[in-house]
């Protein structure tokens, strides 16, 4: 199998598996086993692709290009750059853990559930590898369909309200982006992201930026976040925070900054202000949140603001830090939401007032939560510290006050994460914590430990991503030449 073929396999293998699961009358165990197997095969294919990737080579790699709608010059054009390779890796690893979690807890209606999770995997990979704007939009929308159903069917008591709010926000952004895509493509004569020229239209810039700001989400476009993150099943929330939100920041890098350099410069101060507002406001809300999921949900908004700060600071250091932070935060938030799910299964709640004292007699849970908390705290030597430091250093090169505000938000992050760790593990035992609430089982450890292990590897070698995200380790130049 050629390297370019693997790109399409990563998209269509899980989609094909989803169709098989929906069509064949498989048992509950066979359905879950097939879904987990396909997820592991996806990880294997990505590892092979990463091993073949030439990080010193400029331009698109592992590409396939075939006509789709000839009259409009629309094509099935997929391929990867170094930064998108890492985001595809984040997707297949996180989705594998989340599919495994769904199998472990025994979701009802397994054929529908696992088919939707696999469809979501393929669509999300498609977003990160699509090199045609209409193809990108098709995957961007396809990614939302299984999310709506997964939250609306398997979510909590307030799932319908959360689903409707998510639908309204995302559809509004997506339709505006579709209009921008059509106008841009017809104006320049192609929808191909590699060949299309830059545009100076501020209206088109705003159309794309709105859709990506909602997806990320950043302030003030985060209204759908609290309900969706609380009502969705833990593994779906992990996907939303760890992977889907990165589609928004990826879009800023691949489309907004690359194809609209003049409007990006014109609106730079506004976007940087929104980024630091999301960072500080999200951190304050996370500190005030009364439950586990609330802390991690609002911290995700804060981290999206930090990544946006890095992208629109537009320096070599900030670009490298933004890509590293996308991957590091994706792994951290995914693991934290899965841990939240294991705690909720033992105590039926995530409220801090009803938790506490869970460190006693549960060494595996305490160790994993402490490890994730320390990494999330951005302690020196952690992957999160490397990403945040690069972003702050790069934003300082843009203007010192952005770095100062960003550092303030990071201090707040330490406060809310310490509060979470203390409330769950060390305070007096709450009424929902019983002696029978056992430690993490081997199956749960098998899902969370690989995510933590990946974070520890990144902590030891952050340059594995930060120095291998752009050809020649020259991000600004790569953006200026549109990654060609």
Short mmCIF file of C-alpha atoms in Angstrom, two decimals, residues 19-185:
data_model
loop_
_atom_site.label_atom_id
_atom_site.label_comp_id
_atom_site.label_asym_id
_atom_site.label_seq_id
_atom_site.Cartn_x
_atom_site.Cartn_y
_atom_site.Cartn_z
CA UNK A 19 -21.67 0.75 7.19
CA UNK A 20 -20.81 -2.90 7.90
CA UNK A 21 -21.91 -2.50 11.52
CA UNK A 22 -25.20 -0.90 10.47
CA UNK A 23 -25.96 -3.53 7.81
CA UNK A 24 -24.90 -6.79 9.43
CA UNK A 25 -26.88 -8.14 12.42
CA UNK A 26 -23.82 -8.42 14.66
CA UNK A 27 -24.06 -9.16 18.37
CA UNK A 28 -23.28 -6.52 20.97
CA UNK A 29 -19.85 -8.02 21.65
CA UNK A 30 -18.98 -8.44 17.97
CA UNK A 31 -20.04 -4.88 17.20
CA UNK A 32 -17.89 -3.37 19.93
CA UNK A 33 -14.96 -5.63 19.11
CA UNK A 34 -15.05 -4.68 15.44
CA UNK A 35 -15.18 -0.97 16.28
CA UNK A 36 -12.20 -1.25 18.65
CA UNK A 37 -10.27 -3.32 16.11
CA UNK A 38 -10.82 -0.77 13.35
CA UNK A 39 -9.75 2.03 15.71
CA UNK A 40 -6.52 0.19 16.50
CA UNK A 41 -5.89 -0.46 12.80
CA UNK A 42 -6.31 3.28 12.21
CA UNK A 43 -3.59 3.98 14.77
CA UNK A 44 -1.35 1.43 13.07
CA UNK A 45 -1.84 3.02 9.65
CA UNK A 46 -1.07 6.46 11.08
CA UNK A 47 2.14 5.20 12.71
CA UNK A 48 3.25 3.80 9.35
CA UNK A 49 2.44 7.12 7.68
CA UNK A 50 4.33 9.10 10.33
CA UNK A 51 7.35 6.84 9.85
CA UNK A 52 7.32 7.59 6.10
CA UNK A 53 6.78 11.34 6.45
CA UNK A 54 9.65 13.56 5.28
CA UNK A 55 9.66 16.45 7.78
CA UNK A 56 12.29 18.37 5.86
CA UNK A 57 10.30 18.43 2.62
CA UNK A 58 8.22 21.42 1.60
CA UNK A 59 4.70 21.09 0.24
CA UNK A 60 1.92 18.54 0.52
CA UNK A 61 2.72 14.86 1.10
CA UNK A 62 0.74 11.63 0.74
CA UNK A 63 -1.68 13.41 -1.61
CA UNK A 64 -4.40 12.07 -3.87
CA UNK A 65 -6.21 14.25 -6.39
CA UNK A 66 -9.15 13.16 -8.55
CA UNK A 67 -11.89 15.25 -10.26
CA UNK A 68 -15.18 15.47 -8.39
CA UNK A 69 -17.26 18.32 -9.88
CA UNK A 70 -15.36 19.25 -13.05
CA UNK A 71 -17.47 22.28 -14.01
CA UNK A 72 -16.55 24.00 -10.73
CA UNK A 73 -12.98 22.66 -10.60
CA UNK A 74 -13.83 20.79 -7.42
CA UNK A 75 -11.76 17.69 -6.71
CA UNK A 76 -11.27 14.92 -4.19
CA UNK A 77 -7.91 16.30 -3.07
CA UNK A 78 -6.45 15.00 0.18
CA UNK A 79 -2.97 15.11 1.67
CA UNK A 80 -1.03 16.08 4.74
CA UNK A 81 1.40 18.67 5.96
CA UNK A 82 3.45 18.05 9.09
CA UNK A 83 1.04 19.94 11.37
CA UNK A 84 -1.98 18.11 9.95
CA UNK A 85 -0.16 14.77 10.36
CA UNK A 86 0.01 15.39 14.11
CA UNK A 87 -3.67 16.34 14.28
CA UNK A 88 -4.65 13.18 12.39
CA UNK A 89 -2.58 11.25 14.93
CA UNK A 90 -4.40 13.00 17.77
CA UNK A 91 -7.72 12.08 16.14
CA UNK A 92 -7.09 8.36 15.70
CA UNK A 93 -5.52 7.93 19.15
CA UNK A 94 -8.25 9.88 20.99
CA UNK A 95 -11.06 8.25 19.02
CA UNK A 96 -9.58 4.84 19.69
CA UNK A 97 -9.64 5.50 23.44
CA UNK A 98 -13.20 6.85 23.28
CA UNK A 99 -14.51 3.93 21.20
CA UNK A 100 -12.87 1.59 23.69
CA UNK A 101 -14.56 3.44 26.56
CA UNK A 102 -17.96 3.02 24.92
CA UNK A 103 -17.28 -0.71 24.54
CA UNK A 104 -16.14 -0.99 28.16
CA UNK A 105 -19.22 0.68 29.64
CA UNK A 106 -21.58 -1.24 27.33
CA UNK A 107 -23.52 1.49 25.51
CA UNK A 108 -27.04 0.46 24.56
CA UNK A 109 -28.01 0.26 20.88
CA UNK A 110 -24.39 -0.65 20.10
CA UNK A 111 -24.78 -0.94 16.32
CA UNK A 112 -26.03 2.63 16.04
CA UNK A 113 -23.58 3.94 18.62
CA UNK A 114 -20.37 2.40 17.30
CA UNK A 115 -21.32 3.11 13.69
CA UNK A 116 -21.71 6.79 14.55
CA UNK A 117 -18.39 6.86 16.43
CA UNK A 118 -16.58 5.35 13.44
CA UNK A 119 -18.30 7.75 11.05
CA UNK A 120 -17.16 10.61 13.29
CA UNK A 121 -13.59 9.27 13.11
CA UNK A 122 -13.55 9.23 9.32
CA UNK A 123 -15.15 12.66 8.98
CA UNK A 124 -12.73 14.25 11.46
CA UNK A 125 -9.70 12.80 9.71
CA UNK A 126 -11.20 14.14 6.47
CA UNK A 127 -11.31 17.66 7.89
CA UNK A 128 -7.57 17.56 8.66
CA UNK A 129 -6.50 16.17 5.28
CA UNK A 130 -8.96 17.81 2.82
CA UNK A 131 -7.20 20.14 0.37
CA UNK A 132 -10.31 21.32 -1.49
CA UNK A 133 -12.59 23.85 0.16
CA UNK A 134 -15.86 22.13 -0.76
CA UNK A 135 -14.45 18.77 0.29
CA UNK A 136 -13.34 20.38 3.54
CA UNK A 137 -16.85 21.73 4.05
CA UNK A 138 -18.38 18.31 3.30
CA UNK A 139 -16.26 16.66 6.01
CA UNK A 140 -16.79 19.63 8.35
CA UNK A 141 -20.56 19.11 8.14
CA UNK A 142 -20.35 15.30 8.16
CA UNK A 143 -18.45 15.55 11.43
CA UNK A 144 -21.44 17.25 13.06
CA UNK A 145 -24.12 14.71 12.06
CA UNK A 146 -22.95 11.89 14.36
CA UNK A 147 -22.28 14.41 17.14
CA UNK A 148 -25.88 15.61 17.12
CA UNK A 149 -27.18 12.04 17.34
CA UNK A 150 -24.66 10.84 19.92
CA UNK A 151 -25.55 13.72 22.26
CA UNK A 152 -29.27 13.66 21.52
CA UNK A 153 -29.71 9.90 22.06
CA UNK A 154 -27.05 8.90 24.60
CA UNK A 155 -26.75 12.19 26.51
CA UNK A 156 -28.05 13.19 29.92
CA UNK A 157 -31.38 14.59 31.05
CA UNK A 158 -30.86 17.94 29.31
CA UNK A 159 -29.58 16.42 26.07
CA UNK A 160 -32.26 17.86 23.79
CA UNK A 161 -31.58 21.44 24.82
CA UNK A 162 -27.83 20.88 24.47
CA UNK A 163 -28.29 19.36 21.01
CA UNK A 164 -30.51 22.19 19.78
CA UNK A 165 -28.10 24.83 21.05
CA UNK A 166 -25.16 23.05 19.41
CA UNK A 167 -27.16 22.75 16.17
CA UNK A 168 -28.08 26.45 16.08
CA UNK A 169 -24.56 27.70 16.74
CA UNK A 170 -22.73 25.34 14.42
CA UNK A 171 -25.23 25.50 11.56
CA UNK A 172 -25.15 29.30 11.61
CA UNK A 173 -21.37 29.29 11.39
CA UNK A 174 -21.27 26.55 8.77
CA UNK A 175 -23.78 28.21 6.45
CA UNK A 176 -21.90 31.49 6.60
CA UNK A 177 -18.68 29.61 5.83
CA UNK A 178 -20.35 27.84 2.89
CA UNK A 179 -21.35 31.20 1.44
CA UNK A 180 -17.76 32.41 1.87
CA UNK A 181 -16.42 29.27 0.19
CA UNK A 182 -18.72 29.66 -2.82
CA UNK A 183 -17.88 33.33 -3.29
CA UNK A 184 -14.15 32.73 -2.87
CA UNK A 185 -14.04 29.71 -5.18
#
